[in-house]
Amino acid sequence: EKGPYPHYMLKEIDEQPVVIRKVISKYQDAAGELVIDSEIRACMKKADRIYIIACGTSYHAGLAGKQLIERIADIPVETHIASEFLYNRPILSPNPFFIFISQSGETADIRGVLVDIKQMGHSSLTITNVPGSTLSREATYTLLTHAGPEIAVASTKAYTAQIAVLAILAFDSARAKGIQIDVNPAHELSIAANAMEIMINHKEVMEEIVWQYLNDSHNCFFIGRGVDYYACLEGALKLKEISYIQAEGFPGGELKHGTIALIEEGTPVIALLTQAQVRANIRSNVQEVKARGAHVCMISIEGIAEKEDHVILPAVHEWLTPLVSVIPFQLIAYYAALYRGCDIDKPRNLAKSVTVE
Ligand code: F6R
């Protein structure tokens, strides 16, 4: 039920802090430690390489998952688009472990890969929002995202719940491998949930950004580096699918290799900066596009923000910024679609669950 909300999408955006707190509690043991099923832990520990397979928004969560697992648990990870994997298949490592990420658990492109790797005798894990779904039944193991039913076609809370589960998996694998982590994972995830809530309580900031930057634009660039680039891919997808504004998520450093030709007077560019190590680079990319007339909206995070930045995310651990940086992107997409009179919950040409290849 939508209750007082005009759209399911807005309701689902608002639910995200509660969903993250629920994910934390679902994976906590009696002592309050975040833990993963011991058989899955053993697979993660044994794997010399992890292959994450997904589509669309879940693929973007998989990119965030790659960063989390590599940075926290020190296991190499490749994230692949399911529909490409069958013919663009990488040469597999000797001990691969497969992770399928799917909100619906019904996506045909992913099932194609699952059937294929099962035939090769590999075990797998499905991270899904739907217990008993096809991908959950057919994979060796399942982890649930506990986001509750997601009705809007554009995925929001399923995405952040997937990232939270991937973070818990990364922390658990690190512990299993004896890697010393100097943070309390449940505590850091709660801080992220609180930061998400603060952003959600300041919707007017994103509404204003849409008025200022996207009112009559036909295109928009999202730029970032590292994990911020991955978040930008998701920001661009959200904007495209519900507002029909042509949008592109781009690595900050890559713009000058061609795409900067598209920047002209008034072109909106949304820049994201949550990682201290890329601070100088992204700010210089912003100067480059500004010099060509771009209308830049800067989203940064406390600690590395500058006063004049347009949105400042509350501080969270640098590993967990993808949970928070996506909130302004979701809200920008929502308001852009709202002002254009689009059918927000049911965008044209799209289905909630894609069961054809
Ligand atoms: C975008 C969106 C889609 C899905 C994709 C995969 O907002 O919802 O890109 O993420 O179709 O769907 P699942 O996660 O159900 O496999």
mmCIF file of C-alpha atoms and ligand atoms in Angstrom:
data_model
loop_
_atom_site.group_PDB
_atom_site.id
_atom_site.type_symbol
_atom_site.label_atom_id
_atom_site.label_comp_id
_atom_site.label_asym_id
_atom_site.label_seq_id
_atom_site.Cartn_x
_atom_site.Cartn_y
_atom_site.Cartn_z
ATOM 1 C CA GLU A 1 0.000 0.000 0.000
ATOM 2 C CA LYS A 2 1.199 3.481 -0.932
ATOM 3 C CA GLY A 3 -0.479 5.102 2.090
ATOM 4 C CA PRO A 4 -0.009 8.879 1.955
ATOM 5 C CA TYR A 5 2.618 8.647 -0.804
ATOM 6 C CA PRO A 6 1.820 9.831 -4.335
ATOM 7 C CA HIS A 7 4.120 7.156 -5.792
ATOM 8 C CA TYR A 8 5.546 3.827 -4.729
ATOM 9 C CA MET A 9 8.978 5.035 -5.777
ATOM 10 C CA LEU A 10 8.956 7.837 -3.201
ATOM 11 C CA LYS A 11 7.693 5.455 -0.510
ATOM 12 C CA GLU A 12 10.434 2.969 -1.355
ATOM 13 C CA ILE A 13 13.118 5.679 -1.318
ATOM 14 C CA ASP A 14 11.910 6.694 2.143
ATOM 15 C CA GLU A 15 11.945 3.115 3.425
ATOM 16 C CA GLN A 16 15.662 2.662 2.812
ATOM 17 C CA PRO A 17 17.059 3.560 6.270
ATOM 18 C CA VAL A 18 14.572 1.159 7.877
ATOM 19 C CA VAL A 19 15.472 -1.540 5.344
ATOM 20 C CA ILE A 20 19.188 -1.185 6.116
ATOM 21 C CA ARG A 21 18.467 -1.448 9.856
ATOM 22 C CA LYS A 22 16.389 -4.548 9.142
ATOM 23 C CA VAL A 23 19.205 -6.098 7.091
ATOM 24 C CA ILE A 24 21.587 -5.462 10.008
ATOM 25 C CA SER A 25 19.241 -7.144 12.483
ATOM 26 C CA LYS A 26 18.548 -10.116 10.169
ATOM 27 C CA TYR A 27 22.255 -10.890 9.873
ATOM 28 C CA GLN A 28 23.158 -10.294 13.526
ATOM 29 C CA ASP A 29 23.863 -13.263 15.765
ATOM 30 C CA ALA A 30 23.043 -13.420 19.489
ATOM 31 C CA ALA A 31 26.231 -11.506 20.301
ATOM 32 C CA GLY A 32 25.354 -8.725 17.850
ATOM 33 C CA GLU A 33 28.012 -9.757 15.294
ATOM 34 C CA LEU A 34 27.100 -9.698 11.610
ATOM 35 C CA VAL A 35 27.454 -13.248 10.312
ATOM 36 C CA ILE A 36 26.856 -15.194 7.119
ATOM 37 C CA ASP A 37 25.883 -18.862 6.854
ATOM 38 C CA SER A 38 28.991 -20.992 7.453
ATOM 39 C CA GLU A 39 28.726 -22.905 4.143
ATOM 40 C CA ILE A 40 28.695 -19.642 2.177
ATOM 41 C CA ARG A 41 31.602 -18.403 4.284
ATOM 42 C CA ALA A 42 33.573 -21.527 3.394
ATOM 43 C CA CYS A 43 32.923 -20.940 -0.347
ATOM 44 C CA MET A 44 34.068 -17.329 -0.088
ATOM 45 C CA LYS A 45 37.196 -18.363 1.799
ATOM 46 C CA LYS A 46 38.066 -21.076 -0.697
ATOM 47 C CA ALA A 47 37.455 -18.953 -3.802
ATOM 48 C CA ASP A 48 40.455 -17.502 -5.619
ATOM 49 C CA ARG A 49 38.123 -15.221 -7.608
ATOM 50 C CA ILE A 50 34.518 -14.189 -7.338
ATOM 51 C CA TYR A 51 32.284 -13.621 -10.350
ATOM 52 C CA ILE A 52 29.317 -11.355 -9.723
ATOM 53 C CA ILE A 53 26.623 -11.615 -12.400
ATOM 54 C CA ALA A 54 23.641 -9.247 -12.670
ATOM 55 C CA CYS A 55 21.700 -6.798 -14.873
ATOM 56 C CA GLY A 56 20.715 -3.140 -14.656
ATOM 57 C CA THR A 57 20.570 -1.665 -11.189
ATOM 58 C CA SER A 58 21.568 -4.983 -9.625
ATOM 59 C CA TYR A 59 24.675 -4.913 -11.835
ATOM 60 C CA HIS A 60 25.511 -1.501 -10.366
ATOM 61 C CA ALA A 61 25.133 -2.985 -6.869
ATOM 62 C CA GLY A 62 27.486 -5.729 -8.081
ATOM 63 C CA LEU A 63 30.079 -3.101 -9.021
ATOM 64 C CA ALA A 64 29.821 -1.656 -5.506
ATOM 65 C CA GLY A 65 30.110 -5.247 -4.225
ATOM 66 C CA LYS A 66 33.344 -5.739 -6.155
ATOM 67 C CA GLN A 67 34.871 -2.763 -4.358
ATOM 68 C CA LEU A 68 33.610 -3.943 -0.978
ATOM 69 C CA ILE A 69 34.847 -7.531 -1.323
ATOM 70 C CA GLU A 70 38.211 -6.505 -2.762
ATOM 71 C CA ARG A 71 38.866 -3.722 -0.264
ATOM 72 C CA ILE A 72 37.564 -5.498 2.837
ATOM 73 C CA ALA A 73 38.173 -9.206 2.197
ATOM 74 C CA ASP A 74 41.048 -8.993 -0.304
ATOM 75 C CA ILE A 75 39.490 -11.462 -2.783
ATOM 76 C CA PRO A 76 39.650 -10.605 -6.516
ATOM 77 C CA VAL A 77 36.192 -9.931 -7.958
ATOM 78 C CA GLU A 78 34.899 -9.482 -11.490
ATOM 79 C CA THR A 79 31.424 -8.061 -12.010
ATOM 80 C CA HIS A 80 29.723 -8.961 -15.278
ATOM 81 C CA ILE A 81 26.542 -8.047 -17.130
ATOM 82 C CA ALA A 82 24.639 -11.328 -17.323
ATOM 83 C CA SER A 83 23.625 -11.085 -20.972
ATOM 84 C CA GLU A 84 27.247 -10.562 -22.039
ATOM 85 C CA PHE A 85 28.756 -13.273 -19.889
ATOM 86 C CA LEU A 86 27.786 -16.204 -22.087
ATOM 87 C CA TYR A 87 29.726 -15.070 -25.160
ATOM 88 C CA ASN A 88 32.161 -12.630 -23.567
ATOM 89 C CA ARG A 89 33.028 -15.116 -20.883
ATOM 90 C CA PRO A 90 36.318 -14.460 -19.105
ATOM 91 C CA ILE A 91 38.774 -17.294 -18.645
ATOM 92 C CA LEU A 92 37.669 -18.624 -15.272
ATOM 93 C CA SER A 93 40.075 -19.005 -12.365
ATOM 94 C CA PRO A 94 40.682 -22.518 -10.918
ATOM 95 C CA ASN A 95 38.384 -21.946 -7.904
ATOM 96 C CA PRO A 96 35.643 -19.535 -8.907
ATOM 97 C CA PHE A 97 32.589 -18.710 -6.799
ATOM 98 C CA PHE A 98 29.560 -17.171 -8.479
ATOM 99 C CA ILE A 99 27.263 -14.551 -6.970
ATOM 100 C CA PHE A 100 24.017 -13.717 -8.765
ATOM 101 C CA ILE A 101 22.330 -10.483 -7.705
ATOM 102 C CA SER A 102 18.678 -10.088 -8.595
ATOM 103 C CA GLN A 103 15.865 -8.218 -6.882
ATOM 104 C CA SER A 104 13.182 -10.366 -8.510
ATOM 105 C CA GLY A 105 15.177 -13.581 -8.680
ATOM 106 C CA GLU A 106 13.519 -14.223 -12.047
ATOM 107 C CA THR A 107 15.781 -12.481 -14.570
ATOM 108 C CA ALA A 108 16.238 -14.727 -17.611
ATOM 109 C CA ASP A 109 19.651 -13.358 -18.605
ATOM 110 C CA ILE A 110 21.020 -14.338 -15.202
ATOM 111 C CA ARG A 111 19.376 -17.739 -15.307
ATOM 112 C CA GLY A 112 21.214 -18.427 -18.574
ATOM 113 C CA VAL A 113 24.542 -17.986 -16.773
ATOM 114 C CA LEU A 114 23.406 -19.972 -13.740
ATOM 115 C CA VAL A 115 22.434 -22.975 -15.894
ATOM 116 C CA ASP A 116 25.761 -22.740 -17.698
ATOM 117 C CA ILE A 117 28.016 -22.617 -14.636
ATOM 118 C CA LYS A 118 26.000 -25.340 -12.907
ATOM 119 C CA GLN A 119 26.721 -27.613 -15.852
ATOM 120 C CA MET A 120 30.396 -26.856 -15.277
ATOM 121 C CA GLY A 121 29.971 -28.037 -11.672
ATOM 122 C CA HIS A 122 30.428 -24.671 -9.917
ATOM 123 C CA SER A 123 28.524 -23.659 -6.803
ATOM 124 C CA SER A 124 26.783 -20.328 -6.509
ATOM 125 C CA LEU A 125 24.994 -17.849 -4.325
ATOM 126 C CA THR A 126 21.914 -15.805 -5.218
ATOM 127 C CA ILE A 127 21.352 -12.506 -3.430
ATOM 128 C CA THR A 128 17.670 -11.739 -3.926
ATOM 129 C CA ASN A 129 14.694 -9.959 -2.475
ATOM 130 C CA VAL A 130 12.266 -12.775 -3.264
ATOM 131 C CA PRO A 131 12.430 -15.993 -1.204
ATOM 132 C CA GLY A 132 11.629 -19.043 -3.327
ATOM 133 C CA SER A 133 12.311 -17.226 -6.616
ATOM 134 C CA THR A 134 13.759 -19.183 -9.550
ATOM 135 C CA LEU A 135 17.347 -17.986 -9.059
ATOM 136 C CA SER A 136 17.100 -18.680 -5.343
ATOM 137 C CA ARG A 137 15.848 -22.227 -5.904
ATOM 138 C CA GLU A 138 18.412 -23.032 -8.570
ATOM 139 C CA ALA A 139 21.567 -21.625 -6.960
ATOM 140 C CA THR A 140 23.391 -23.569 -4.257
ATOM 141 C CA TYR A 141 22.859 -20.848 -1.631
ATOM 142 C CA THR A 142 20.667 -17.791 -1.073
ATOM 143 C CA LEU A 143 21.036 -14.591 0.923
ATOM 144 C CA LEU A 144 17.907 -12.469 1.237
ATOM 145 C CA THR A 145 17.915 -8.677 1.008
ATOM 146 C CA HIS A 146 14.812 -8.256 3.237
ATOM 147 C CA ALA A 147 13.766 -5.015 1.494
ATOM 148 C CA GLY A 148 10.080 -5.970 1.364
ATOM 149 C CA PRO A 149 8.104 -5.908 -1.907
ATOM 150 C CA GLU A 150 9.441 -3.363 -4.384
ATOM 151 C CA ILE A 151 6.545 -2.170 -6.526
ATOM 152 C CA ALA A 152 7.971 0.774 -8.500
ATOM 153 C CA VAL A 153 9.672 -0.428 -11.669
ATOM 154 C CA ALA A 154 12.732 1.711 -10.878
ATOM 155 C CA SER A 155 14.704 -0.138 -8.234
ATOM 156 C CA THR A 156 15.715 1.845 -5.134
ATOM 157 C CA LYS A 157 15.517 0.038 -1.795
ATOM 158 C CA ALA A 158 16.456 -3.310 -3.348
ATOM 159 C CA TYR A 159 19.699 -1.719 -4.587
ATOM 160 C CA THR A 160 20.788 -0.346 -1.208
ATOM 161 C CA ALA A 161 19.750 -3.585 0.527
ATOM 162 C CA GLN A 162 21.886 -5.548 -1.969
ATOM 163 C CA ILE A 163 24.879 -3.331 -1.184
ATOM 164 C CA ALA A 164 24.322 -3.789 2.572
ATOM 165 C CA VAL A 165 24.233 -7.587 2.178
ATOM 166 C CA LEU A 166 27.378 -7.478 0.022
ATOM 167 C CA ALA A 167 29.104 -5.400 2.722
ATOM 168 C CA ILE A 168 28.116 -7.940 5.381
ATOM 169 C CA LEU A 169 29.400 -10.741 3.150
ATOM 170 C CA ALA A 170 32.689 -8.853 2.674
ATOM 171 C CA PHE A 171 33.123 -8.260 6.427
ATOM 172 C CA ASP A 172 32.313 -11.908 7.185
ATOM 173 C CA SER A 173 34.789 -13.156 4.559
ATOM 174 C CA ALA A 174 37.491 -10.871 5.933
ATOM 175 C CA ARG A 175 36.964 -12.327 9.413
ATOM 176 C CA ALA A 176 37.027 -15.865 8.008
ATOM 177 C CA LYS A 177 40.358 -15.097 6.353
ATOM 178 C CA GLY A 178 41.798 -13.647 9.560
ATOM 179 C CA ILE A 179 41.997 -10.110 8.164
ATOM 180 C CA GLN A 180 41.982 -7.551 10.948
ATOM 181 C CA ILE A 181 39.171 -5.014 10.460
ATOM 182 C CA ASP A 182 39.436 -2.037 12.792
ATOM 183 C CA VAL A 183 35.758 -1.075 12.579
ATOM 184 C CA ASN A 184 32.549 -2.514 13.955
ATOM 185 C CA PRO A 185 30.578 -3.451 10.813
ATOM 186 C CA ALA A 186 27.095 -3.236 12.390
ATOM 187 C CA HIS A 187 27.930 0.161 13.842
ATOM 188 C CA GLU A 188 29.246 1.526 10.534
ATOM 189 C CA LEU A 189 26.175 0.259 8.679
ATOM 190 C CA SER A 190 23.907 1.946 11.251
ATOM 191 C CA ILE A 191 25.779 5.197 10.737
ATOM 192 C CA ALA A 192 25.149 4.810 6.990
ATOM 193 C CA ALA A 193 21.432 4.196 7.639
ATOM 194 C CA ASN A 194 21.285 7.398 9.704
ATOM 195 C CA ALA A 195 23.082 9.331 6.962
ATOM 196 C CA MET A 196 20.571 8.022 4.393
ATOM 197 C CA GLU A 197 17.773 9.240 6.636
ATOM 198 C CA ILE A 198 19.276 12.721 6.880
ATOM 199 C CA MET A 199 19.408 12.952 3.063
ATOM 200 C CA ILE A 200 15.827 11.705 2.807
ATOM 201 C CA ASN A 201 14.730 14.376 5.278
ATOM 202 C CA HIS A 202 16.188 17.069 3.013
ATOM 203 C CA LYS A 203 14.305 16.303 -0.167
ATOM 204 C CA GLU A 204 13.796 20.017 -0.852
ATOM 205 C CA VAL A 205 17.517 20.321 -1.667
ATOM 206 C CA MET A 206 17.193 17.790 -4.494
ATOM 207 C CA GLU A 207 13.922 19.313 -5.661
ATOM 208 C CA GLU A 208 15.685 22.667 -5.971
ATOM 209 C CA ILE A 209 18.581 21.068 -7.883
ATOM 210 C CA VAL A 210 16.129 19.663 -10.411
ATOM 211 C CA TRP A 211 14.615 23.156 -10.906
ATOM 212 C CA GLN A 212 18.030 24.703 -11.274
ATOM 213 C CA TYR A 213 19.809 22.126 -13.384
ATOM 214 C CA LEU A 214 17.352 19.850 -15.148
ATOM 215 C CA ASN A 215 14.338 22.005 -15.803
ATOM 216 C CA ASP A 216 14.585 22.091 -19.567
ATOM 217 C CA SER A 217 17.600 19.975 -20.322
ATOM 218 C CA HIS A 218 17.631 17.038 -22.723
ATOM 219 C CA ASN A 219 20.765 15.470 -21.367
ATOM 220 C CA CYS A 220 22.845 15.221 -18.210
ATOM 221 C CA PHE A 221 26.260 13.849 -17.242
ATOM 222 C CA PHE A 222 27.125 12.214 -13.928
ATOM 223 C CA ILE A 223 30.855 12.133 -13.209
ATOM 224 C CA GLY A 224 32.821 10.412 -10.470
ATOM 225 C CA ARG A 225 35.894 8.247 -9.933
ATOM 226 C CA GLY A 226 36.239 4.795 -8.389
ATOM 227 C CA VAL A 227 33.131 3.810 -6.404
ATOM 228 C CA ASP A 228 31.675 7.211 -7.217
ATOM 229 C CA TYR A 229 31.815 6.320 -10.902
ATOM 230 C CA TYR A 230 29.782 3.180 -10.173
ATOM 231 C CA ALA A 231 27.250 5.278 -8.241
ATOM 232 C CA CYS A 232 27.109 7.645 -11.235
ATOM 233 C CA LEU A 233 26.130 4.758 -13.521
ATOM 234 C CA GLU A 234 23.179 4.121 -11.226
ATOM 235 C CA GLY A 235 22.317 7.837 -11.026
ATOM 236 C CA ALA A 236 22.241 8.052 -14.823
ATOM 237 C CA LEU A 237 20.127 4.890 -15.178
ATOM 238 C CA LYS A 238 17.549 6.163 -12.657
ATOM 239 C CA LEU A 239 17.270 9.517 -14.432
ATOM 240 C CA LYS A 240 16.972 7.918 -17.897
ATOM 241 C CA GLU A 241 14.421 5.301 -17.034
ATOM 242 C CA ILE A 242 11.874 7.489 -15.285
ATOM 243 C CA SER A 243 12.381 11.034 -16.652
ATOM 244 C CA TYR A 244 13.551 10.052 -20.187
ATOM 245 C CA ILE A 245 16.386 12.592 -19.979
ATOM 246 C CA GLN A 246 19.392 11.198 -21.838
ATOM 247 C CA ALA A 247 21.976 10.664 -19.125
ATOM 248 C CA GLU A 248 25.423 9.175 -18.920
ATOM 249 C CA GLY A 249 27.526 8.101 -15.936
ATOM 250 C CA PHE A 250 31.166 8.750 -16.721
ATOM 251 C CA PRO A 251 34.578 8.274 -15.086
ATOM 252 C CA GLY A 252 35.859 11.788 -14.391
ATOM 253 C CA GLY A 253 39.205 11.108 -16.034
ATOM 254 C CA GLU A 254 37.716 9.697 -19.220
ATOM 255 C CA LEU A 255 35.657 12.732 -20.256
ATOM 256 C CA LYS A 256 38.600 14.502 -21.884
ATOM 257 C CA HIS A 257 39.152 11.505 -24.163
ATOM 258 C CA GLY A 258 36.187 12.390 -26.308
ATOM 259 C CA THR A 259 32.922 12.921 -24.526
ATOM 260 C CA ILE A 260 33.833 16.410 -23.339
ATOM 261 C CA ALA A 261 32.967 17.454 -26.925
ATOM 262 C CA LEU A 262 29.323 17.199 -25.852
ATOM 263 C CA ILE A 263 29.659 19.780 -23.089
ATOM 264 C CA GLU A 264 28.237 23.127 -24.138
ATOM 265 C CA GLU A 265 26.810 26.208 -22.479
ATOM 266 C CA GLY A 266 24.320 25.060 -19.836
ATOM 267 C CA THR A 267 24.898 21.260 -20.106
ATOM 268 C CA PRO A 268 24.086 19.847 -16.659
ATOM 269 C CA VAL A 269 26.903 17.879 -14.997
ATOM 270 C CA ILE A 270 26.372 16.255 -11.618
ATOM 271 C CA ALA A 271 29.727 15.501 -9.965
ATOM 272 C CA LEU A 272 30.075 13.087 -7.050
ATOM 273 C CA LEU A 273 33.007 13.068 -4.628
ATOM 274 C CA THR A 274 33.051 10.739 -1.601
ATOM 275 C CA GLN A 275 36.626 9.405 -1.692
ATOM 276 C CA ALA A 276 39.468 11.522 -0.329
ATOM 277 C CA GLN A 277 41.989 9.974 -2.730
ATOM 278 C CA VAL A 278 40.270 11.387 -5.842
ATOM 279 C CA ARG A 279 39.441 14.776 -4.404
ATOM 280 C CA ALA A 280 41.908 16.855 -6.424
ATOM 281 C CA ASN A 281 41.230 14.952 -9.655
ATOM 282 C CA ILE A 282 37.470 15.274 -9.585
ATOM 283 C CA ARG A 283 37.633 18.937 -8.675
ATOM 284 C CA SER A 284 39.912 19.528 -11.638
ATOM 285 C CA ASN A 285 37.458 17.635 -13.916
ATOM 286 C CA VAL A 286 34.768 19.987 -12.650
ATOM 287 C CA GLN A 287 36.915 22.985 -13.643
ATOM 288 C CA GLU A 288 37.436 21.458 -17.109
ATOM 289 C CA VAL A 289 33.712 21.120 -17.804
ATOM 290 C CA LYS A 290 32.867 24.465 -16.204
ATOM 291 C CA ALA A 291 35.370 26.141 -18.510
ATOM 292 C CA ARG A 292 33.292 24.772 -21.404
ATOM 293 C CA GLY A 293 30.057 26.145 -20.026
ATOM 294 C CA ALA A 294 28.745 23.158 -18.028
ATOM 295 C CA HIS A 295 26.267 23.873 -15.280
ATOM 296 C CA VAL A 296 27.831 21.823 -12.454
ATOM 297 C CA CYS A 297 26.077 20.475 -9.370
ATOM 298 C CA MET A 298 28.650 19.209 -6.887
ATOM 299 C CA ILE A 299 27.733 16.451 -4.426
ATOM 300 C CA SER A 300 30.421 15.749 -1.839
ATOM 301 C CA ILE A 301 30.770 14.300 1.643
ATOM 302 C CA GLU A 302 31.536 15.843 5.004
ATOM 303 C CA GLY A 303 35.268 15.905 5.647
ATOM 304 C CA ILE A 304 36.247 16.583 2.033
ATOM 305 C CA ALA A 305 33.426 18.981 1.138
ATOM 306 C CA GLU A 306 33.838 22.651 0.319
ATOM 307 C CA LYS A 307 31.357 25.274 1.483
ATOM 308 C CA GLU A 308 30.080 26.014 -1.989
ATOM 309 C CA ASP A 309 29.216 22.363 -2.812
ATOM 310 C CA HIS A 310 25.506 21.941 -3.513
ATOM 311 C CA VAL A 311 24.821 18.743 -1.565
ATOM 312 C CA ILE A 312 26.964 17.571 1.351
ATOM 313 C CA LEU A 313 26.430 13.963 2.428
ATOM 314 C CA PRO A 314 26.844 13.204 6.141
ATOM 315 C CA ALA A 315 30.139 11.436 6.920
ATOM 316 C CA VAL A 316 30.145 7.634 6.712
ATOM 317 C CA HIS A 317 32.956 5.083 6.440
ATOM 318 C CA GLU A 318 34.618 5.403 3.016
ATOM 319 C CA TRP A 319 33.672 1.786 2.207
ATOM 320 C CA LEU A 320 29.966 2.472 2.678
ATOM 321 C CA THR A 321 29.470 5.722 0.761
ATOM 322 C CA PRO A 322 27.527 4.008 -2.092
ATOM 323 C CA LEU A 323 24.625 3.499 0.318
ATOM 324 C CA VAL A 324 24.331 7.233 0.854
ATOM 325 C CA SER A 325 25.451 8.805 -2.427
ATOM 326 C CA VAL A 326 22.625 7.124 -4.343
ATOM 327 C CA ILE A 327 19.904 8.867 -2.300
ATOM 328 C CA PRO A 328 20.293 12.299 -3.938
ATOM 329 C CA PHE A 329 20.461 10.561 -7.340
ATOM 330 C CA GLN A 330 17.198 8.694 -6.699
ATOM 331 C CA LEU A 331 15.489 11.883 -5.551
ATOM 332 C CA ILE A 332 16.821 13.923 -8.481
ATOM 333 C CA ALA A 333 15.420 11.300 -10.874
ATOM 334 C CA TYR A 334 12.118 11.301 -8.997
ATOM 335 C CA TYR A 335 11.617 15.075 -9.101
ATOM 336 C CA ALA A 336 12.805 15.343 -12.708
ATOM 337 C CA ALA A 337 10.167 12.751 -13.691
ATOM 338 C CA LEU A 338 7.539 14.433 -11.526
ATOM 339 C CA TYR A 339 8.027 17.844 -13.135
ATOM 340 C CA ARG A 340 7.859 16.314 -16.579
ATOM 341 C CA GLY A 341 4.607 14.569 -15.779
ATOM 342 C CA CYS A 342 6.046 11.093 -16.369
ATOM 343 C CA ASP A 343 4.449 7.894 -15.135
ATOM 344 C CA ILE A 344 6.956 7.432 -12.328
ATOM 345 C CA ASP A 345 6.050 3.972 -11.052
ATOM 346 C CA LYS A 346 5.476 2.492 -14.506
ATOM 347 C CA PRO A 347 7.888 4.059 -16.993
ATOM 348 C CA ARG A 348 7.290 3.330 -20.658
ATOM 349 C CA ASN A 349 8.701 0.161 -22.238
ATOM 350 C CA LEU A 350 9.821 -1.331 -18.913
ATOM 351 C CA ALA A 351 8.720 -4.311 -16.829
ATOM 352 C CA LYS A 352 9.500 -5.021 -13.185
ATOM 353 C CA SER A 353 10.764 -8.478 -13.879
ATOM 354 C CA VAL A 354 12.495 -9.305 -17.169
ATOM 355 C CA THR A 355 11.902 -12.957 -17.957
ATOM 356 C CA VAL A 356 12.984 -12.943 -21.612
ATOM 357 C CA GLU A 357 16.592 -13.032 -22.820
HETATM 358 C C1 F6R B 1 16.327 -0.338 -12.892
HETATM 359 C C2 F6R B 1 15.872 -1.710 -12.733
HETATM 360 C C3 F6R B 1 16.444 -2.761 -13.628
HETATM 361 C C4 F6R B 1 16.692 -4.052 -12.840
HETATM 362 C C5 F6R B 1 17.152 -5.175 -13.779
HETATM 363 C C6 F6R B 1 17.495 -6.424 -13.004
HETATM 364 O O1 F6R B 1 15.738 0.502 -11.953
HETATM 365 O O2 F6R B 1 15.061 -1.997 -11.884
HETATM 366 O O3 F6R B 1 17.625 -2.329 -14.232
HETATM 367 O O4 F6R B 1 17.651 -3.791 -11.861
HETATM 368 O O5 F6R B 1 16.145 -5.454 -14.715
HETATM 369 O O6 F6R B 1 16.402 -6.910 -12.306
HETATM 370 P P1 F6R B 1 16.578 -7.927 -11.120
HETATM 371 O O7 F6R B 1 17.348 -7.267 -10.054
HETATM 372 O O8 F6R B 1 15.180 -8.289 -10.705
HETATM 373 O O9 F6R B 1 17.339 -9.113 -11.692
#
